[in-house]
Tab-separated table of C-alpha atoms in Angstrom:
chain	number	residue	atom	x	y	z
A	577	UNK	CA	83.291	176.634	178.320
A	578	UNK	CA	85.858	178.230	180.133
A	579	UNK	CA	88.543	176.093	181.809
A	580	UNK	CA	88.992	176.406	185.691
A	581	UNK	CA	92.451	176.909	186.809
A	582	UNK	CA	94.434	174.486	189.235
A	583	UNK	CA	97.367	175.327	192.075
A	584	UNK	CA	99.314	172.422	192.796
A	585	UNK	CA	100.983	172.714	196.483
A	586	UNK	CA	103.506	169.995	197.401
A	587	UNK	CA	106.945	170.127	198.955
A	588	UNK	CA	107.988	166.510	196.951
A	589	UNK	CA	108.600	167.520	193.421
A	590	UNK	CA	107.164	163.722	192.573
A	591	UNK	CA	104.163	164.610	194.282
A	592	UNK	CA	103.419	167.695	192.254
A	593	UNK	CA	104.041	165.922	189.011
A	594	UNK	CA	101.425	162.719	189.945
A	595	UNK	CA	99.105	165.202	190.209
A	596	UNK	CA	100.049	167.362	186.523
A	597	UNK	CA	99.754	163.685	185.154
A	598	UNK	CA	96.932	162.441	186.668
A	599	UNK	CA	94.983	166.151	185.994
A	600	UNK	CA	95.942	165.561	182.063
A	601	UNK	CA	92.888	163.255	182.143
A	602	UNK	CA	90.472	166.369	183.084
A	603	UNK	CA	90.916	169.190	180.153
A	604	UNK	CA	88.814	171.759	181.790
A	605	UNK	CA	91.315	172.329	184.231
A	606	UNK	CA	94.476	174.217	183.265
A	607	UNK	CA	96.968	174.345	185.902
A	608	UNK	CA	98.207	177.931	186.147
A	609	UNK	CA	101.117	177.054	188.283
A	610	UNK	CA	103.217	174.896	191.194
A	611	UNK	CA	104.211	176.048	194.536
A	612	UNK	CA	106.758	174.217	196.800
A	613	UNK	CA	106.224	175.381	200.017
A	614	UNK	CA	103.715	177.175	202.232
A	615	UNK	CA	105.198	180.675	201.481
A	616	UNK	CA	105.280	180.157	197.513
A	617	UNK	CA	101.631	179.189	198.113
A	618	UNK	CA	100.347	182.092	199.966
A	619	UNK	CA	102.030	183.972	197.300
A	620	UNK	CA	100.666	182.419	194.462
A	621	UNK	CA	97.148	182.072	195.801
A	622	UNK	CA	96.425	185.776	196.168
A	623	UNK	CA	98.129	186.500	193.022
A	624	UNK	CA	96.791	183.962	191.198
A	625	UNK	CA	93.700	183.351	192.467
A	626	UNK	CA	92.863	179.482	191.405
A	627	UNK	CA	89.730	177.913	191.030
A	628	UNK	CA	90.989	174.687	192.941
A	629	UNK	CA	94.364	174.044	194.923
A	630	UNK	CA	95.893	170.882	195.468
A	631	UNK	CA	97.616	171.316	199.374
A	632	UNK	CA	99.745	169.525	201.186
A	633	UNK	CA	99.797	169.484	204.706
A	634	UNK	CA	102.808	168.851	205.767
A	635	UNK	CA	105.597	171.408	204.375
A	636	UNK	CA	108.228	173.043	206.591
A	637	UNK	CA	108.201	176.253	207.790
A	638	UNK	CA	104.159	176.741	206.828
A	639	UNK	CA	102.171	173.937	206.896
A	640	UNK	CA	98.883	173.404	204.908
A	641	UNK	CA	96.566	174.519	207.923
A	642	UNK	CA	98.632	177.955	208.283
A	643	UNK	CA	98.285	178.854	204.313
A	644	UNK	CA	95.092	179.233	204.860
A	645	UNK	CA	95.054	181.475	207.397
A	646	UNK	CA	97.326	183.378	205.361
A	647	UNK	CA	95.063	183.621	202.059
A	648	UNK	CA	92.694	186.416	201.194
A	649	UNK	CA	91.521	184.679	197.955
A	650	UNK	CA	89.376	181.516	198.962
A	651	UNK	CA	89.746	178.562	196.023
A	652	UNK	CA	88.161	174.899	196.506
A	653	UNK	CA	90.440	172.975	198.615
A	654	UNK	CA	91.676	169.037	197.925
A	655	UNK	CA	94.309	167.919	200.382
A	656	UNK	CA	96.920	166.054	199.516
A	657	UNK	CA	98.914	164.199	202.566
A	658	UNK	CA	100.435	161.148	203.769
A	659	UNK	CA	98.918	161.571	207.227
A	660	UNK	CA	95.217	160.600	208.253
A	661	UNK	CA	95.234	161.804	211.333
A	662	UNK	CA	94.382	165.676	210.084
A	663	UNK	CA	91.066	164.467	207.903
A	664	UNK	CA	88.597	165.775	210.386
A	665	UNK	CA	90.236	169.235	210.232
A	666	UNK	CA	90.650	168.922	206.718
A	667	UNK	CA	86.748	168.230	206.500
A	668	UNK	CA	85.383	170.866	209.345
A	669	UNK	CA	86.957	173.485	206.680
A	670	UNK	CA	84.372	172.155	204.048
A	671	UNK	CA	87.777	170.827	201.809
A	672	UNK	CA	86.358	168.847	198.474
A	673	UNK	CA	87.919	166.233	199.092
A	674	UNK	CA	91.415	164.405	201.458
A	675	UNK	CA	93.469	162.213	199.161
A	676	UNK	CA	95.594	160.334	201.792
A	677	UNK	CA	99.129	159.115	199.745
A	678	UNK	CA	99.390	157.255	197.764
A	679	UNK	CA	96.369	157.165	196.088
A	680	UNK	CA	95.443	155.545	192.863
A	681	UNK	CA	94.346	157.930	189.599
A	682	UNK	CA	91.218	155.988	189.862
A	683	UNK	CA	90.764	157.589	194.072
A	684	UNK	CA	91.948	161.015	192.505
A	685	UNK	CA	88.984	160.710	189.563
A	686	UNK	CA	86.693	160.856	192.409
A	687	UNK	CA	87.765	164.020	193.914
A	688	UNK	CA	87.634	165.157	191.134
A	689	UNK	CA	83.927	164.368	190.433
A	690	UNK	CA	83.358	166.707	193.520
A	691	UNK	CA	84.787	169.097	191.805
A	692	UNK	CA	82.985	168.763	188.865
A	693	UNK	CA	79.661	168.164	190.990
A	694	UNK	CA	80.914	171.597	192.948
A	695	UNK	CA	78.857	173.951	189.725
A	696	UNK	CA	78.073	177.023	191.695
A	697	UNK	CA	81.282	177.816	191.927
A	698	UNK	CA	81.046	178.842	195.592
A	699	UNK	CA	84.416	180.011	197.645
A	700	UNK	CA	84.597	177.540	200.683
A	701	UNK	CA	83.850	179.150	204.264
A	702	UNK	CA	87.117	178.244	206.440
A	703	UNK	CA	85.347	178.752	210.001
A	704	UNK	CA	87.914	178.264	211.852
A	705	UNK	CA	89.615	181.233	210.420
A	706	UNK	CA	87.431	183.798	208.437
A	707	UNK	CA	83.938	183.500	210.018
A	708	UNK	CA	83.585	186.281	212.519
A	709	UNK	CA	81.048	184.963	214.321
A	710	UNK	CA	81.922	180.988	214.788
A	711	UNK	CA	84.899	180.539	216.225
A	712	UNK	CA	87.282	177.635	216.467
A	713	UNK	CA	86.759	175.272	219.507
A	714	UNK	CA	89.486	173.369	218.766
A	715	UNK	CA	92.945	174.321	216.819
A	716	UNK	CA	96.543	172.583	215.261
A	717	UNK	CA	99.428	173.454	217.082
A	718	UNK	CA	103.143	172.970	216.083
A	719	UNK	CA	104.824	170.166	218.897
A	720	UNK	CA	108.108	169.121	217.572
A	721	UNK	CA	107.589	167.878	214.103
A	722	UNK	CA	103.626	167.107	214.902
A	723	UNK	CA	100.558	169.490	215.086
A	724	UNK	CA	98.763	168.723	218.516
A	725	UNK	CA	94.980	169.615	218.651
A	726	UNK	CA	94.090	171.262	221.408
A	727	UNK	CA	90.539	172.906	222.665
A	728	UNK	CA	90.202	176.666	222.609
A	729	UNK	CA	88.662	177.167	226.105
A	730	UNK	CA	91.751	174.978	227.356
A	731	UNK	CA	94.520	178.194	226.631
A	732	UNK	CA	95.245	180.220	229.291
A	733	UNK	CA	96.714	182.877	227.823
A	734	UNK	CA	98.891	183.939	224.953
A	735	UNK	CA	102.284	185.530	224.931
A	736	UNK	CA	104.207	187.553	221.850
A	737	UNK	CA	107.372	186.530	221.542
A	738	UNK	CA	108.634	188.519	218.278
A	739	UNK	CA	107.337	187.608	215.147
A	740	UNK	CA	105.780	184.709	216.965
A	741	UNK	CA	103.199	183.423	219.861
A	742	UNK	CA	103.671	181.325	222.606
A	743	UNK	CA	100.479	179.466	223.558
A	744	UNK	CA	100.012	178.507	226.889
A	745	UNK	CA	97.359	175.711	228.330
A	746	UNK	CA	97.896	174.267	232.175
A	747	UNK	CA	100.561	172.126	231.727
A	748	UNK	CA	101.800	173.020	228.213
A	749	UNK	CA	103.248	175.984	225.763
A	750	UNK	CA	103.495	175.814	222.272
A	751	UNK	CA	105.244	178.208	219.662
A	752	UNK	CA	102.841	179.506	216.822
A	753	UNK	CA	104.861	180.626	213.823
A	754	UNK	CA	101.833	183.532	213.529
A	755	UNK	CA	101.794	186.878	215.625
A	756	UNK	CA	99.855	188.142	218.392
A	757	UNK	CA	98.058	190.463	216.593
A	758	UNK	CA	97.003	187.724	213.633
A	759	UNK	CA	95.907	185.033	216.032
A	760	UNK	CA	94.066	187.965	218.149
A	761	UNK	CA	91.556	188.448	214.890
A	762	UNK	CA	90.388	184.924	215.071
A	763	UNK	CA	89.645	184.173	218.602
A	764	UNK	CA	86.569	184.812	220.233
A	765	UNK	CA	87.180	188.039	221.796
A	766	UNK	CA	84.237	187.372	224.173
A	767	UNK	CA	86.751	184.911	226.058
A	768	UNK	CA	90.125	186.200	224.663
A	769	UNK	CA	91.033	189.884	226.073
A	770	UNK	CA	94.099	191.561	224.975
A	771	UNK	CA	95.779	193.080	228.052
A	772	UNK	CA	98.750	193.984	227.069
A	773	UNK	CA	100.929	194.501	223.216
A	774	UNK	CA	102.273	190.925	224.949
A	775	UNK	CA	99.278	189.411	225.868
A	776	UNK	CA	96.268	188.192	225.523
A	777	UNK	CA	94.478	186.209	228.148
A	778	UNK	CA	91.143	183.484	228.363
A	779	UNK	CA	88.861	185.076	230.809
A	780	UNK	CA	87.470	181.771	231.828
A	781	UNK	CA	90.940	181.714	232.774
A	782	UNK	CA	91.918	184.732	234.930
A	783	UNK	CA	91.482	184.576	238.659
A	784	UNK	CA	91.934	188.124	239.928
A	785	UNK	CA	92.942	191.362	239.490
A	786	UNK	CA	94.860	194.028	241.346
A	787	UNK	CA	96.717	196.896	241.244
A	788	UNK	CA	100.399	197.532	242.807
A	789	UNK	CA	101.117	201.192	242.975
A	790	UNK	CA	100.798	202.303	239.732
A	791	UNK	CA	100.530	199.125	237.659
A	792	UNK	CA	97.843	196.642	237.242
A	793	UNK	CA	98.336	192.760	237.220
A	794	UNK	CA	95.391	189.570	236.329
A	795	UNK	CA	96.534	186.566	237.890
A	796	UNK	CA	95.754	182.900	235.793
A	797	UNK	CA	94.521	180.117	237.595
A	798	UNK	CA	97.543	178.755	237.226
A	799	UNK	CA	99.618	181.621	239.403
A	800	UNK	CA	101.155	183.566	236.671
A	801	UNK	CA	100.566	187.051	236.898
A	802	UNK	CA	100.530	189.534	233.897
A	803	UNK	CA	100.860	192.982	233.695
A	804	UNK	CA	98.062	195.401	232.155
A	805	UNK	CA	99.451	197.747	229.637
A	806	UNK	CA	98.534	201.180	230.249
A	807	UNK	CA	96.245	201.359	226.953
A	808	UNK	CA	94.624	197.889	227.669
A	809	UNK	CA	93.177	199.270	230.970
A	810	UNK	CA	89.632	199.989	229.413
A	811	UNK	CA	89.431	196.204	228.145
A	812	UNK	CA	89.199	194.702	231.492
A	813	UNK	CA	86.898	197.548	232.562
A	814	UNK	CA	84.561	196.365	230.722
A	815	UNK	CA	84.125	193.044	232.561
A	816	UNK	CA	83.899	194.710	235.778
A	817	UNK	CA	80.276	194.662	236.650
């Protein structure tokens, strides 16, 4: 029988070596290799393409969440964090299992008896970022050193701001580490029109349009107004009924 191949994801080196230890007690996993941080991981998932990954959550820079956005190969998922409060995220991506630290080798012998009851061998389905036709409702954001969750429908609009994306809700903003372009593929674009090589903006949002000499503007409900790049025209034409 051929052994299925382990990633092991965790910023804390003693982390990463619980879970060598504890996996020494399942032979028909090898573990091809350990990553300690979320761009190591990306890396090493595409290249390596695991059977299962162990992932923590919380890592600078990239956080659990954003790797997979990130991946094109799809392994089983166990999380590994010390934080609860991410579990029903964790779970709406179908993960295996969410081993909350510190957990006992006799809590981490059930996950992995989900993985062993997991025989087809299926890739998991992350909705809220590979599924073109269900989209998220309801997404992590970076705040400080906390993800908020925050509903879809409640973002006005989205602004590039180099390599990154501000993300703008009535009373809020928050600073995605992805670009405009990558967070463009996996919203609804039935709500979310791109406007501009800046913007992109939640119709249920947007309450007007006009046009000032040569340049058209949508205004948000909360007052902002955004200019239409000229090659974004035909995008809000389309609404016009």
């Amino acid at each position: 029988m051929q052994r299925k191949t382990a990633l092991i994801i965790d910023d804390e080196e003693a982390s990463r070596f619980l879970i060598r230890e504890y996996l020494a007690d399942f032979p028909e996993i090898a573990v091809s290799g350990e990553c300690r941080n979320g761009a190591e991981a990306i890396r090493d998932i595409n290249a390596i393409q695991p059977d299962l990954v162990f992932l923590d959550i919380q890592m600078p820079a990239i956080n659990g969440f954003q790797v997979l956005q990130e991946i094109t190969h799809i392994p089983l998922i166990v999380f590994t964090t010390a934080y609860d409060q991410f579990a029903i995220r964790a779970f709406e991506l179908n993960a295996l299992d969410y081993l909350l630290k510190p957990y006992t080798r006799e809590r981490f012998s059930l996950a992995m008896e989900r993985v062993r009851r997991n025989t087809q061998g299926q890739n998991l389905h992350f909705l809220a970022e590979t599924n073109t036709i269900n989209y998220p409702s309801r997404i992590l954001v970076e705040k400080g050193n906390r993800l908020k969750n925050i509903a879809v429908d409640d973002i006005l609009y989205l602004k590039a701001e180099k390599d990154y994306t501000q993300i703008h809700t009535e009373g809020q903003s928050y600073l995605s580490s992805q670009g405009i372009g990558t967070l463009e593929k996996r919203l609804d674009p039935e709500k979310f029109i791109r406007i501009h090589r800046s913007h992109i903006v939640n119709i249920l949002h947007v309450k007007e349009a006009y046009r000032d000499i040569s340049k058209m503007f949508v205004v948000m409900q909360n007052d902002t107004e955004l200019s239409i790049g000229r090659n974004y025209t035909e995008n809000l034409r389309k609404l016009i009924y």
